[in-house]
Structure formats: structure tokens, C-alpha cells
mmCIF file of C-alpha atoms in Angstrom:
data_model
loop_
_atom_site.group_PDB
_atom_site.id
_atom_site.type_symbol
_atom_site.label_atom_id
_atom_site.label_comp_id
_atom_site.label_asym_id
_atom_site.label_seq_id
_atom_site.Cartn_x
_atom_site.Cartn_y
_atom_site.Cartn_z
ATOM 1 C CA MET A 286 -0.126 -0.088 0.000
ATOM 2 C CA ALA A 287 0.901 3.076 -1.079
ATOM 3 C CA PRO A 288 1.184 5.606 2.268
ATOM 4 C CA ILE A 289 -1.202 8.648 2.700
ATOM 5 C CA THR A 290 0.480 11.932 2.427
ATOM 6 C CA THR A 291 -0.852 15.231 2.958
ATOM 7 C CA SER A 292 0.490 19.027 2.698
ATOM 8 C CA ARG A 293 1.692 20.789 5.735
ATOM 9 C CA GLU A 294 0.970 23.951 3.863
ATOM 10 C CA GLU A 295 -2.804 23.457 3.349
ATOM 11 C CA PHE A 296 -3.012 22.836 7.463
ATOM 12 C CA ASP A 297 -1.077 26.127 7.693
ATOM 13 C CA GLU A 298 -3.831 28.202 5.787
ATOM 14 C CA ILE A 299 -6.745 26.584 7.865
ATOM 15 C CA PRO A 300 -5.836 29.060 10.813
ATOM 16 C CA THR A 301 -5.489 32.258 8.531
ATOM 17 C CA VAL A 302 -9.158 31.680 6.997
ATOM 18 C CA VAL A 303 -11.173 31.329 9.958
ATOM 19 C CA GLY A 304 -9.306 34.563 11.722
ATOM 20 C CA ILE A 305 -9.970 36.283 8.490
ATOM 21 C CA PHE A 306 -13.946 35.481 8.557
ATOM 22 C CA SER A 307 -14.256 36.097 13.037
ATOM 23 C CA ALA A 308 -13.069 39.276 12.124
ATOM 24 C CA PHE A 309 -15.527 40.159 9.317
ATOM 25 C CA GLY A 310 -18.506 38.783 11.741
ATOM 26 C CA LEU A 311 -17.253 40.690 14.689
ATOM 27 C CA VAL A 312 -16.974 43.716 12.453
ATOM 28 C CA PHE A 313 -20.547 43.356 11.261
ATOM 29 C CA THR A 314 -22.221 42.275 14.586
ATOM 30 C CA VAL A 315 -20.545 45.832 16.407
ATOM 31 C CA SER A 316 -22.301 47.540 13.486
ATOM 32 C CA LEU A 317 -25.577 46.495 13.523
ATOM 33 C CA PHE A 318 -26.021 46.810 16.898
ATOM 34 C CA ALA A 319 -24.607 50.417 16.918
ATOM 35 C CA TRP A 320 -27.661 50.828 14.023
ATOM 36 C CA ILE A 321 -30.071 49.128 16.482
ATOM 37 C CA CYS A 322 -29.283 51.676 19.138
ATOM 38 C CA CYS A 323 -29.214 54.629 17.076
ATOM 39 C CA GLN A 324 -32.658 54.216 15.859
ATOM 40 C CA ARG A 325 -33.899 53.104 19.023
ATOM 41 C CA LYS A 326 -32.799 56.405 20.606
ATOM 42 C CA SER A 327 -34.568 58.209 18.124
ATOM 43 C CA SER A 328 -37.529 56.143 18.341
ATOM 44 C CA LYS A 329 -37.828 57.000 21.575
ATOM 45 C CA SER A 330 -37.096 61.289 21.121
ATOM 46 C CA ASN A 331 -39.979 61.228 18.863
ATOM 47 C CA LYS A 332 -42.478 59.909 21.132
ATOM 48 C CA THR A 333 -44.996 61.686 23.956
ATOM 49 C CA PRO A 334 -44.909 61.104 27.437
ATOM 50 C CA PRO A 335 -46.252 57.790 28.768
ATOM 51 C CA TYR A 336 -50.119 58.118 29.690
ATOM 52 C CA LYS A 337 -49.162 58.003 33.301
ATOM 53 C CA PHE A 338 -46.667 61.302 33.260
ATOM 54 C CA VAL A 339 -49.135 62.905 30.958
ATOM 55 C CA HIS A 340 -51.882 62.440 33.922
ATOM 56 C CA VAL A 341 -49.498 63.470 36.785
ATOM 57 C CA LEU A 342 -48.345 66.187 34.594
ATOM 58 C CA LYS A 343 -51.701 67.928 33.157
ATOM 59 C CA GLY A 344 -53.509 66.238 35.827
ATOM 60 C CA VAL A 345 -56.075 65.216 33.587
ATOM 61 C CA ASP A 346 -57.575 61.752 33.622
ATOM 62 C CA ILE A 347 -56.536 59.762 31.004
ATOM 63 C CA TYR A 348 -56.852 55.884 30.790
ATOM 64 C CA PRO A 349 -55.590 53.651 27.986
ATOM 65 C CA GLU A 350 -58.689 51.119 28.273
ATOM 66 C CA ASN A 351 -60.947 53.862 27.671
ATOM 67 C CA LEU A 352 -59.283 54.666 24.583
ATOM 68 C CA ASN A 353 -59.196 53.092 21.462
ATOM 69 C CA SER A 354 -56.452 53.249 18.651
ATOM 70 C CA LYS A 355 -57.510 56.588 16.882
ATOM 71 C CA LYS A 356 -57.704 58.153 20.245
ATOM 72 C CA LYS A 357 -54.528 57.338 21.697
ATOM 73 C CA PHE A 358 -50.851 59.307 21.240
ATOM 74 C CA GLY A 359 -49.560 59.079 18.221
ATOM 75 C CA ALA A 360 -52.489 58.550 15.692
ATOM 76 C CA ASP A 361 -52.367 59.655 12.543
ATOM 77 C CA ASP A 362 -53.807 63.441 12.561
ATOM 78 C CA LYS A 363 -55.854 63.085 9.791
ATOM 79 C CA ASN A 364 -57.387 60.113 11.336
ATOM 80 C CA GLU A 365 -58.514 62.425 14.647
ATOM 81 C CA VAL A 366 -59.224 65.491 12.496
ATOM 82 C CA LYS A 367 -61.912 62.970 10.438
ATOM 83 C CA ASN A 368 -63.302 61.467 13.220
ATOM 84 C CA LYS A 369 -63.332 64.262 15.420
ATOM 85 C CA PRO A 370 -66.935 65.859 16.115
ATOM 86 C CA ALA A 371 -67.575 69.758 15.376
ATOM 87 C CA VAL A 372 -67.145 71.316 18.892
ATOM 88 C CA PRO A 373 -68.670 74.622 19.312
ATOM 89 C CA LYS A 374 -66.883 77.578 20.202
ATOM 90 C CA ASN A 375 -68.211 78.442 24.008
ATOM 91 C CA SER A 376 -67.466 74.422 25.076
ATOM 92 C CA LEU A 377 -64.718 73.360 27.409
ATOM 93 C CA HIS A 378 -61.626 71.594 25.002
ATOM 94 C CA LEU A 379 -58.594 70.595 26.051
ATOM 95 C CA ASP A 380 -55.328 70.829 23.069
ATOM 96 C CA LEU A 381 -53.129 68.926 25.300
ATOM 97 C CA GLU A 382 -50.646 69.543 22.049
ATOM 98 C CA LYS A 383 -51.004 73.474 22.944
ATOM 99 C CA ARG A 384 -49.456 73.080 26.053
ATOM 100 C CA ASP A 385 -46.038 74.916 26.684
ATOM 101 C CA LEU A 386 -42.660 73.252 27.687
ATOM 102 C CA ASN A 387 -43.650 72.711 31.324
ATOM 103 C CA GLY A 388 -46.508 71.178 30.579
ATOM 104 C CA ASN A 389 -48.998 74.182 31.152
ATOM 105 C CA PHE A 390 -51.721 75.185 28.974
ATOM 106 C CA PRO A 391 -51.833 78.526 27.786
ATOM 107 C CA LYS A 392 -53.614 81.426 29.820
ATOM 108 C CA THR A 393 -56.684 82.858 28.192
ATOM 109 C CA ASN A 394 -57.841 85.924 29.607
ATOM 110 C CA LYS A 395 -62.045 86.021 31.531
ATOM 111 C CA ALA A 396 -62.700 89.671 30.592
ATOM 112 C CA GLY A 397 -62.588 90.095 26.569
ATOM 113 C CA SER A 398 -63.898 92.577 24.742
ATOM 114 C CA PRO A 399 -67.296 93.359 23.699
ATOM 115 C CA SER A 400 -66.340 92.192 19.971
ATOM 116 C CA ASP A 401 -65.275 88.528 21.266
ATOM 117 C CA LEU A 402 -68.709 88.365 23.581
ATOM 118 C CA GLU A 403 -70.405 88.844 20.797
ATOM 119 C CA ASN A 404 -69.031 86.003 18.865
ATOM 120 C CA MET A 405 -68.982 83.682 21.721
ATOM 121 C CA THR A 406 -72.839 83.809 22.006
ATOM 122 C CA PRO A 407 -74.346 80.590 20.155
ATOM 123 C CA LYS A 408 -76.222 81.243 17.173
ATOM 124 C CA LEU A 409 -79.377 79.710 18.459
ATOM 125 C CA PHE A 410 -81.653 82.382 16.892
ATOM 126 C CA SER A 411 -82.100 84.799 14.410
ATOM 127 C CA GLU A 412 -81.791 88.869 13.954
ATOM 128 C CA GLY A 413 -85.155 89.167 14.424
ATOM 129 C CA GLU A 414 -85.265 86.851 17.478
ATOM 130 C CA LYS A 415 -82.586 88.222 19.298
ATOM 131 C CA ASP A 416 -84.457 91.159 20.503
ATOM 132 C CA ALA A 417 -87.320 89.505 21.404
ATOM 133 C CA VAL A 418 -85.584 87.459 24.263
ATOM 134 C CA SER A 419 -84.553 88.999 27.286
ATOM 135 C CA PRO A 420 -81.625 88.907 29.286
ATOM 136 C CA ASP A 421 -84.085 87.826 32.493
ATOM 137 C CA SER A 422 -85.459 85.420 29.863
ATOM 138 C CA LEU A 423 -81.889 83.860 29.278
ATOM 139 C CA LYS A 424 -81.132 84.183 33.274
ATOM 140 C CA SER A 425 -84.451 81.797 34.236
ATOM 141 C CA SER A 426 -83.937 79.284 31.506
ATOM 142 C CA THR A 427 -79.939 79.078 33.031
ATOM 143 C CA SER A 428 -80.919 78.998 36.018
ATOM 144 C CA LEU A 429 -83.604 76.422 35.464
ATOM 145 C CA SER A 430 -81.321 74.219 33.798
ATOM 146 C CA SER A 431 -78.951 74.154 36.061
ATOM 147 C CA GLU A 432 -81.362 73.498 38.852
ATOM 148 C CA GLU A 433 -82.265 70.441 36.942
ATOM 149 C CA LYS A 434 -79.002 69.166 36.359
ATOM 150 C CA GLN A 435 -78.615 69.284 40.541
ATOM 151 C CA GLU A 436 -81.616 67.493 41.170
ATOM 152 C CA LYS A 437 -80.701 64.037 38.486
ATOM 153 C CA LEU A 438 -79.452 61.887 40.514
ATOM 154 C CA GLY A 439 -79.796 58.868 37.519
ATOM 155 C CA THR A 440 -81.796 56.332 36.622
ATOM 156 C CA LEU A 441 -82.203 52.663 38.649
ATOM 157 C CA PHE A 442 -83.332 49.945 36.753
ATOM 158 C CA PHE A 443 -84.544 46.542 38.093
ATOM 159 C CA SER A 444 -87.030 43.513 37.351
ATOM 160 C CA LEU A 445 -89.676 42.037 39.898
ATOM 161 C CA GLU A 446 -91.096 38.478 40.087
ATOM 162 C CA TYR A 447 -92.962 36.330 41.866
ATOM 163 C CA ASN A 448 -91.683 32.023 41.894
ATOM 164 C CA PHE A 449 -94.986 30.319 42.330
ATOM 165 C CA GLU A 450 -93.446 27.058 43.118
ATOM 166 C CA LYS A 451 -90.978 27.834 45.599
ATOM 167 C CA LYS A 452 -93.320 30.520 47.283
ATOM 168 C CA ALA A 453 -90.280 33.620 46.358
ATOM 169 C CA PHE A 454 -90.369 37.020 45.845
ATOM 170 C CA VAL A 455 -87.633 37.772 42.860
ATOM 171 C CA VAL A 456 -85.673 40.947 42.699
ATOM 172 C CA ASN A 457 -83.081 41.366 40.283
ATOM 173 C CA ILE A 458 -81.311 44.620 40.426
ATOM 174 C CA LYS A 459 -79.783 45.674 36.769
ATOM 175 C CA GLU A 460 -78.172 48.904 36.586
ATOM 176 C CA ALA A 461 -77.755 52.570 37.274
ATOM 177 C CA ARG A 462 -77.512 55.247 34.812
ATOM 178 C CA GLY A 463 -76.135 58.806 35.134
ATOM 179 C CA LEU A 464 -75.226 58.447 38.832
ATOM 180 C CA PRO A 465 -73.788 61.953 39.867
ATOM 181 C CA ALA A 466 -69.397 62.074 40.362
ATOM 182 C CA MET A 467 -69.233 61.527 44.787
ATOM 183 C CA ASP A 468 -65.175 61.998 44.076
ATOM 184 C CA GLU A 469 -64.515 65.386 43.065
ATOM 185 C CA GLN A 470 -60.790 63.964 42.087
ATOM 186 C CA SER A 471 -61.265 61.524 39.871
ATOM 187 C CA MET A 472 -64.745 62.680 38.923
ATOM 188 C CA THR A 473 -66.336 59.375 39.676
ATOM 189 C CA SER A 474 -67.903 56.951 41.987
ATOM 190 C CA ASP A 475 -67.781 53.430 44.008
ATOM 191 C CA PRO A 476 -71.329 52.917 44.183
ATOM 192 C CA TYR A 477 -73.130 50.077 45.094
ATOM 193 C CA ILE A 478 -77.349 49.519 46.548
ATOM 194 C CA LYS A 479 -78.905 48.346 50.107
ATOM 195 C CA MET A 480 -82.245 46.885 49.248
ATOM 196 C CA THR A 481 -84.729 46.484 52.335
ATOM 197 C CA ILE A 482 -88.338 45.028 52.480
ATOM 198 C CA LEU A 483 -90.627 46.998 54.119
ATOM 199 C CA PRO A 484 -92.620 47.917 56.633
ATOM 200 C CA GLU A 485 -90.811 44.895 58.538
ATOM 201 C CA LYS A 486 -87.076 45.877 57.330
ATOM 202 C CA LYS A 487 -86.987 41.797 58.401
ATOM 203 C CA HIS A 488 -84.904 41.227 54.413
ATOM 204 C CA LYS A 489 -81.815 43.715 54.167
ATOM 205 C CA VAL A 490 -79.348 42.756 51.326
ATOM 206 C CA LYS A 491 -76.772 44.608 49.071
ATOM 207 C CA THR A 492 -74.943 44.759 45.907
ATOM 208 C CA ARG A 493 -71.066 44.274 45.547
ATOM 209 C CA VAL A 494 -68.952 47.667 45.042
ATOM 210 C CA LEU A 495 -68.109 48.720 41.335
ATOM 211 C CA ARG A 496 -65.384 50.701 40.926
ATOM 212 C CA LYS A 497 -65.161 53.665 38.965
ATOM 213 C CA THR A 498 -68.176 54.057 37.137
ATOM 214 C CA LEU A 499 -71.015 56.254 36.234
ATOM 215 C CA ASP A 500 -72.919 53.659 34.979
ATOM 216 C CA PRO A 501 -72.637 50.534 36.881
ATOM 217 C CA ALA A 502 -73.988 46.956 35.826
ATOM 218 C CA PHE A 503 -75.071 44.889 38.674
ATOM 219 C CA ASP A 504 -76.981 42.175 37.493
ATOM 220 C CA GLU A 505 -77.537 40.513 40.821
ATOM 221 C CA THR A 506 -80.450 38.657 41.623
ATOM 222 C CA PHE A 507 -81.876 38.233 45.156
ATOM 223 C CA THR A 508 -84.637 35.753 46.049
ATOM 224 C CA PHE A 509 -86.641 36.032 49.394
ATOM 225 C CA TYR A 510 -88.404 32.928 50.681
ATOM 226 C CA GLY A 511 -91.444 32.967 52.901
ATOM 227 C CA ILE A 512 -93.527 35.484 51.441
ATOM 228 C CA PRO A 513 -97.313 34.510 50.152
ATOM 229 C CA TYR A 514 -98.216 35.776 47.196
ATOM 230 C CA THR A 515 -101.176 37.707 48.974
ATOM 231 C CA GLN A 516 -98.280 39.906 51.386
ATOM 232 C CA ILE A 517 -96.762 41.437 47.849
ATOM 233 C CA GLN A 518 -99.449 44.159 47.748
ATOM 234 C CA GLU A 519 -99.088 44.937 51.605
ATOM 235 C CA LEU A 520 -94.809 45.739 51.012
ATOM 236 C CA ALA A 521 -92.661 48.120 49.651
ATOM 237 C CA LEU A 522 -89.176 48.114 48.400
ATOM 238 C CA HIS A 523 -86.415 50.829 49.421
ATOM 239 C CA PHE A 524 -83.562 51.380 47.777
ATOM 240 C CA THR A 525 -80.564 52.944 48.753
ATOM 241 C CA ILE A 526 -77.747 54.241 46.351
ATOM 242 C CA LEU A 527 -74.316 54.924 47.899
ATOM 243 C CA SER A 528 -70.932 55.422 46.899
ATOM 244 C CA PHE A 529 -67.705 53.230 48.769
ATOM 245 C CA ASP A 530 -65.379 55.306 50.648
ATOM 246 C CA ARG A 531 -62.458 54.068 52.357
ATOM 247 C CA PHE A 532 -61.627 56.549 54.338
ATOM 248 C CA SER A 533 -65.002 57.938 56.058
ATOM 249 C CA ARG A 534 -68.487 56.936 55.929
ATOM 250 C CA ASP A 535 -69.775 55.913 52.759
ATOM 251 C CA ASP A 536 -71.701 59.003 50.505
ATOM 252 C CA ILE A 537 -75.722 58.742 50.013
ATOM 253 C CA ILE A 538 -76.152 59.583 46.477
ATOM 254 C CA GLY A 539 -79.963 59.277 46.657
ATOM 255 C CA GLU A 540 -82.607 56.333 47.462
ATOM 256 C CA VAL A 541 -86.053 55.015 45.467
ATOM 257 C CA LEU A 542 -89.314 54.123 47.119
ATOM 258 C CA ILE A 543 -91.273 51.754 45.410
ATOM 259 C CA PRO A 544 -94.645 50.762 46.618
ATOM 260 C CA LEU A 545 -95.851 47.080 45.660
ATOM 261 C CA THR A 546 -99.648 48.195 45.884
ATOM 262 C CA GLY A 547 -101.117 47.603 42.554
ATOM 263 C CA ILE A 548 -98.240 45.617 41.261
ATOM 264 C CA GLU A 549 -99.385 42.111 39.575
ATOM 265 C CA LEU A 550 -96.867 39.723 39.235
ATOM 266 C CA SER A 551 -98.936 36.652 37.883
ATOM 267 C CA ASP A 552 -97.911 37.336 34.879
ATOM 268 C CA GLY A 553 -94.673 36.640 34.966
ATOM 269 C CA LYS A 554 -91.329 39.177 35.024
ATOM 270 C CA MET A 555 -92.054 42.743 35.093
ATOM 271 C CA LEU A 556 -89.147 45.507 34.213
ATOM 272 C CA MET A 557 -89.263 48.779 35.907
ATOM 273 C CA ASN A 558 -87.177 51.740 35.995
ATOM 274 C CA ARG A 559 -87.306 54.625 38.753
ATOM 275 C CA GLU A 560 -85.748 58.413 38.693
ATOM 276 C CA ILE A 561 -83.146 58.364 41.964
ATOM 277 C CA ILE A 562 -84.380 61.050 44.201
ATOM 278 C CA LYS A 563 -82.329 62.736 47.139
ATOM 279 C CA ARG A 564 -82.373 61.003 50.314
ATOM 280 C CA ASN A 565 -84.851 62.629 52.328
ATOM 281 C CA VAL A 566 -83.501 62.968 56.396
ATOM 282 C CA ARG A 567 -84.895 65.706 58.459
ATOM 283 C CA LYS A 568 -82.309 66.478 60.849
ATOM 284 C CA SER A 569 -83.665 69.916 61.787
ATOM 285 C CA SER A 570 -86.122 68.329 63.375
ATOM 286 C CA GLY A 571 -83.574 66.825 66.356
ATOM 287 C CA ARG A 572 -81.509 63.785 67.290
ATOM 288 C CA GLY A 573 -83.908 62.790 69.987
ATOM 289 C CA GLU A 574 -83.733 62.184 73.541
ATOM 290 C CA LEU A 575 -82.164 59.616 76.069
ATOM 291 C CA LEU A 576 -82.791 58.820 79.446
ATOM 292 C CA ILE A 577 -79.116 58.117 81.187
ATOM 293 C CA SER A 578 -78.598 57.405 85.272
ATOM 294 C CA LEU A 579 -75.136 57.522 86.345
ATOM 295 C CA CYS A 580 -74.209 56.702 90.102
ATOM 296 C CA TYR A 581 -70.321 57.032 91.062
ATOM 297 C CA GLN A 582 -68.923 54.562 94.053
ATOM 298 C CA SER A 583 -65.790 56.489 95.570
ATOM 299 C CA THR A 584 -65.575 53.884 97.768
ATOM 300 C CA THR A 585 -65.103 50.898 94.927
ATOM 301 C CA ASN A 586 -63.732 53.355 92.252
ATOM 302 C CA THR A 587 -66.288 52.480 90.229
ATOM 303 C CA LEU A 588 -68.878 54.078 87.821
ATOM 304 C CA THR A 589 -72.176 52.646 87.276
ATOM 305 C CA VAL A 590 -74.404 53.954 83.723
ATOM 306 C CA VAL A 591 -77.410 52.789 83.857
ATOM 307 C CA VAL A 592 -79.096 53.215 79.676
ATOM 308 C CA LEU A 593 -82.787 53.601 80.093
ATOM 309 C CA LYS A 594 -84.658 55.324 77.378
ATOM 310 C CA ALA A 595 -84.719 56.755 74.295
ATOM 311 C CA ARG A 596 -87.255 58.619 72.684
ATOM 312 C CA HIS A 597 -88.289 60.785 69.587
ATOM 313 C CA LEU A 598 -85.485 59.118 67.279
ATOM 314 C CA PRO A 599 -85.575 60.384 63.537
ATOM 315 C CA LYS A 600 -86.505 57.897 60.695
ATOM 316 C CA SER A 601 -83.162 56.484 59.302
ATOM 317 C CA ASP A 602 -85.235 55.671 55.989
ATOM 318 C CA VAL A 603 -88.320 56.305 54.711
ATOM 319 C CA SER A 604 -90.270 53.575 56.868
ATOM 320 C CA GLY A 605 -89.679 56.035 59.677
ATOM 321 C CA LEU A 606 -88.814 52.948 61.600
ATOM 322 C CA SER A 607 -85.231 52.620 63.013
ATOM 323 C CA ASP A 608 -83.195 49.509 65.003
ATOM 324 C CA PRO A 609 -81.793 51.456 67.618
ATOM 325 C CA TYR A 610 -78.958 50.433 70.131
ATOM 326 C CA VAL A 611 -76.398 52.077 72.428
ATOM 327 C CA LYS A 612 -72.689 52.458 72.486
ATOM 328 C CA VAL A 613 -70.612 53.334 75.990
ATOM 329 C CA ASN A 614 -67.309 54.313 75.256
ATOM 330 C CA LEU A 615 -65.438 55.418 78.887
ATOM 331 C CA TYR A 616 -62.396 57.680 78.519
ATOM 332 C CA HIS A 617 -59.277 58.330 80.744
ATOM 333 C CA ALA A 618 -57.577 61.516 79.208
ATOM 334 C CA LYS A 619 -59.323 61.020 76.134
ATOM 335 C CA LYS A 620 -58.086 57.861 75.738
ATOM 336 C CA ARG A 621 -61.027 54.994 75.030
ATOM 337 C CA ILE A 622 -60.544 52.520 77.915
ATOM 338 C CA SER A 623 -63.101 50.492 77.787
ATOM 339 C CA LYS A 624 -67.052 50.264 75.412
ATOM 340 C CA LYS A 625 -70.344 48.278 75.911
ATOM 341 C CA LYS A 626 -73.351 48.246 73.922
ATOM 342 C CA THR A 627 -76.592 47.702 74.102
ATOM 343 C CA HIS A 628 -78.759 45.090 72.911
ATOM 344 C CA VAL A 629 -81.105 45.731 69.564
ATOM 345 C CA LYS A 630 -84.604 47.371 69.813
ATOM 346 C CA LYS A 631 -86.185 46.449 66.629
ATOM 347 C CA CYS A 632 -88.628 49.511 64.483
ATOM 348 C CA THR A 633 -88.740 51.885 66.904
ATOM 349 C CA PRO A 634 -87.937 55.506 67.698
ATOM 350 C CA ASN A 635 -88.865 55.004 71.361
ATOM 351 C CA ALA A 636 -87.147 52.647 72.734
ATOM 352 C CA VAL A 637 -86.863 50.938 76.526
ATOM 353 C CA PHE A 638 -83.300 49.289 77.292
ATOM 354 C CA ASN A 639 -82.951 49.158 80.685
ATOM 355 C CA GLU A 640 -79.395 47.848 81.015
ATOM 356 C CA LEU A 641 -76.270 48.512 83.368
ATOM 357 C CA PHE A 642 -72.740 48.568 82.789
ATOM 358 C CA VAL A 643 -70.195 49.042 85.723
ATOM 359 C CA PHE A 644 -66.778 50.351 84.424
ATOM 360 C CA ASP A 645 -63.493 50.543 86.582
ATOM 361 C CA ILE A 646 -62.084 53.724 87.144
ATOM 362 C CA PRO A 647 -58.168 53.946 86.813
ATOM 363 C CA CYS A 648 -57.616 57.211 89.027
ATOM 364 C CA GLU A 649 -58.940 58.621 91.938
ATOM 365 C CA GLY A 650 -62.134 60.656 91.323
ATOM 366 C CA LEU A 651 -63.707 62.103 87.724
ATOM 367 C CA GLU A 652 -62.069 64.914 86.255
ATOM 368 C CA GLU A 653 -60.296 63.027 83.650
ATOM 369 C CA ILE A 654 -63.141 60.805 82.898
ATOM 370 C CA SER A 655 -65.936 61.110 80.354
ATOM 371 C CA VAL A 656 -68.744 58.739 78.935
ATOM 372 C CA GLU A 657 -69.773 58.761 75.273
ATOM 373 C CA PHE A 658 -73.008 57.320 74.523
ATOM 374 C CA LEU A 659 -73.252 56.679 70.234
ATOM 375 C CA VAL A 660 -77.304 56.123 69.243
ATOM 376 C CA LEU A 661 -77.315 54.076 66.290
ATOM 377 C CA ASP A 662 -79.188 52.391 63.753
ATOM 378 C CA SER A 663 -78.481 48.422 63.324
ATOM 379 C CA GLU A 664 -77.880 47.570 59.749
ATOM 380 C CA ARG A 665 -77.366 43.617 58.659
ATOM 381 C CA GLY A 666 -74.371 42.984 56.434
ATOM 382 C CA SER A 667 -73.040 47.013 55.857
ATOM 383 C CA ARG A 668 -71.831 49.633 58.372
ATOM 384 C CA ASN A 669 -74.770 51.043 61.311
ATOM 385 C CA GLU A 670 -75.548 54.576 60.727
ATOM 386 C CA VAL A 671 -75.313 57.006 63.584
ATOM 387 C CA ILE A 672 -78.322 58.302 64.977
ATOM 388 C CA GLY A 673 -77.471 61.128 67.696
ATOM 389 C CA ARG A 674 -74.375 60.988 70.027
ATOM 390 C CA LEU A 675 -74.055 62.621 74.120
ATOM 391 C CA VAL A 676 -70.971 63.343 75.972
ATOM 392 C CA LEU A 677 -71.110 63.480 79.852
ATOM 393 C CA GLY A 678 -68.153 64.676 81.879
ATOM 394 C CA ALA A 679 -66.720 67.525 83.524
ATOM 395 C CA ALA A 680 -65.660 69.206 80.226
ATOM 396 C CA ALA A 681 -69.167 68.689 78.569
ATOM 397 C CA GLU A 682 -71.796 71.984 77.976
ATOM 398 C CA GLY A 683 -75.033 71.853 79.426
ATOM 399 C CA THR A 684 -76.767 68.957 80.788
ATOM 400 C CA GLY A 685 -73.854 66.394 80.195
ATOM 401 C CA GLY A 686 -72.289 69.134 82.383
ATOM 402 C CA GLU A 687 -74.970 69.442 84.894
ATOM 403 C CA HIS A 688 -75.506 65.701 85.611
ATOM 404 C CA TRP A 689 -71.627 65.017 85.665
ATOM 405 C CA LYS A 690 -71.393 67.881 88.463
ATOM 406 C CA GLU A 691 -73.997 66.023 90.481
ATOM 407 C CA ILE A 692 -72.798 62.735 90.614
ATOM 408 C CA CYS A 693 -69.613 63.828 91.735
ATOM 409 C CA ASP A 694 -70.918 66.356 94.586
ATOM 410 C CA TYR A 695 -73.522 63.449 95.299
ATOM 411 C CA PRO A 696 -71.341 59.766 95.165
ATOM 412 C CA ARG A 697 -73.236 56.760 95.348
ATOM 413 C CA ARG A 698 -76.625 58.645 94.770
ATOM 414 C CA GLN A 699 -78.698 57.170 91.499
ATOM 415 C CA ILE A 700 -79.096 60.107 89.480
ATOM 416 C CA ALA A 701 -81.476 60.209 86.208
ATOM 417 C CA LYS A 702 -81.408 62.993 83.579
ATOM 418 C CA TRP A 703 -83.067 63.208 79.893
ATOM 419 C CA HIS A 704 -80.229 64.880 77.106
ATOM 420 C CA MET A 705 -80.795 65.822 73.956
ATOM 421 C CA LEU A 706 -78.688 63.996 71.333
ATOM 422 C CA CYS A 707 -76.391 66.037 68.982
ATOM 423 C CA ASP A 708 -75.140 64.935 65.376
ATOM 424 C CA GLY A 709 -72.807 62.543 65.223
#
């Protein structure tokens, strides 16, 4: 066999070729990377600020989920002009493109020339009709329109049905439209609805809270068993529309009262809608009165509190009936150290409690002690509403201070007094 021979020169050329190709590849990769970086830098400089930045800078609520592709920043101006409706001259319009370098809108003079004022008036009347319309009539029309807008609190849509097989009354809360904005910053609301069957108030339900909407679509069905069909005519439905507030008491938007007298549900489901009206609460008539008995035992250093009666409590809803109870808080140097509460009395403005509580006083004497009485209306499944408030102590004014002075001057004596409740 002939020996296999290879040329040494061929093997020497291979590393040289590989090095050349590697150099070309490196140069190409670096140039491509530099080109991509330049393109990104130029595209970023041409872009408008993101949504959150514009929202904080301008104070204008701009949410991407509420804007379609034609209304978002960066869309073609031609498409915006085509799809943009005609806006009258006297309407409020914010043009984000006319802001200055600091992100502020140019200031406009409030007081214009007479010619400008003439141009600002809408051309709704002809020249002959302008003389017939007086300034007083224009003022009255504008005042009426503003009052109508303030009174409109939206519309509630719901349906009623009676299930004869299960002997159940069915209420479906569908939606509400045109609710007012209770949050002035976001100009929206977090609505939910509480419903009560009157006059007994045994059935109380509420919907879920829908965030940031003025047209909430609840579509929630509530079924009430054990209500005979013959009793439906004697009942009434009370809807309370509220806006949830995480940091304080929920805002009351309005209410709807539906007497079921004359409503026939034998034919099937009935769709209904009613205008939401302002809640009618008579606060001017007073918060009612509370009868309290106190006794200070100086030997044992205890304070005996007896919650006896409440009378003339104001109505908490359209039924005129409340479910009151009393919460008693004991304070030492403006710090609550103990709390008690009475039982709930159903459907009465004149409640009889007759409940006794004994508090241990952490110091000698009653100089730094005060007792707070809160009369509340029990609401199942929701936050209880404060009907009235009373404070007894050395710094209290009126009958509260007089009653406290008497128990300090006459220890071991049970002293009872009526007190007027104030707003909570």
C-alpha cells in the first residue's frame, strides 16, 4: 500500500481563513448593534410622554383602556380630524398639543372685548328673534337648567318576579345610569345598592361595589323565601344608592321607594325603572333624647351607667322606623379604655333598654373621665348609621356637664336625666 501523504501548507492556511471570517463577523455584529441603538434613541425622542406621565403632569384623567387606537397618542392627525366631532366655540376643550415646555396650558383672558363676547354667543336665534329674548329670560332658563342638572341623580333599572312553585319573591337589580360623581378628584364614584323590604325591615341585602363608574351594571338577583303572594301588595321596596369611601363614611347618592300596591306579578317578570331622588332625612327636627342614670362609688372607685330609654329618634329611612341600640365608650384623658353596647330594639323610635354597665375607674375622682353615648341604627351586612351622640363629663356643656357635676357632688346616689342628642 502507498503511504498517505498530506501537505503541511494546506493545514497552515486554515487558521488564517478562520481568523479572517471571525474579524468580518465581529465588525458586522458591532455595526448592527450600533445601528439598532441609534434607531431606538431616535424613536424615543420622537415619542410623546407615556399615559401616567401625562396624567400626573397635566392633571387630566387619561386611561388607556378608555381610548381606542384612533384616540391614543401617536395616532395620525388626519384620522383624528376626520373622526373628531364639531365642537362649539363656547364649549370646554383641552388641547394637549398646545401646552408649553413646562406642560402648562396657555392662560386665556377672562374679560374679553365686546366683540369677543358677541362672537362667543351661540347663533341659536335669528336677528329678529334676538330682540324678543330678554336677558332676564336667558338668566331664568340657565338657572332652571342648572337646577334640573343638580336634581338629576340617575335612573335605577330592576325587575320583579314571583316564583309560585317555591313561594319566593325575586328582585333583580340590573343597573343604574347617570349617577353623579361623588369623588371630586377622579370625577367618578364607587357605587353599590342596599335594598330593604318595608315595613318590617326583616330582609336587607346589598350588591357588590363597582369601582370607578357612573353607569354600574350589577345584574344581581335576590330571592326572598317565605313571602306569600297575598302579602306582596302590602310591601314596599326601598333602594339606597351609595358610593363606597375607604377612609370615611360612605356617601349617600339617593334613594328609590317602590310601593308594591297595585303591581301584579302573576303574568311573569316585570321590568321597571325609577328616577333616583335625594334622600329625605329630617335632621332639623332633632336627633331625639336619651335617658341616662349615673352613680359614682367612691369607695370601690367604680362608675355605674344605666341606659334607660330613648325617645323621638329620627327616622333613618322612608319607613320611619329604626333599629336602635346604644354604644357606651369610657374615656380617660381622651383615650378610650372601655366600651359596652346594649341590645338592638327592632322597629321603634321610642326604645326601652334598661341595661346596666359597671366601669372601673383607673384614677381617683372623675376629673379626667368622660362617657360617650352613640345611638346607632342597626343595619345587617353594612355599616351602622349614627343617629345621635351624647357626651357626659367635666368638660361637657349643657345638661351633660350638669349631670356630671351632680354625681361628683353626691356619690353613691343614682341620678337620672334626659339629654338631647346631637349629630354624630
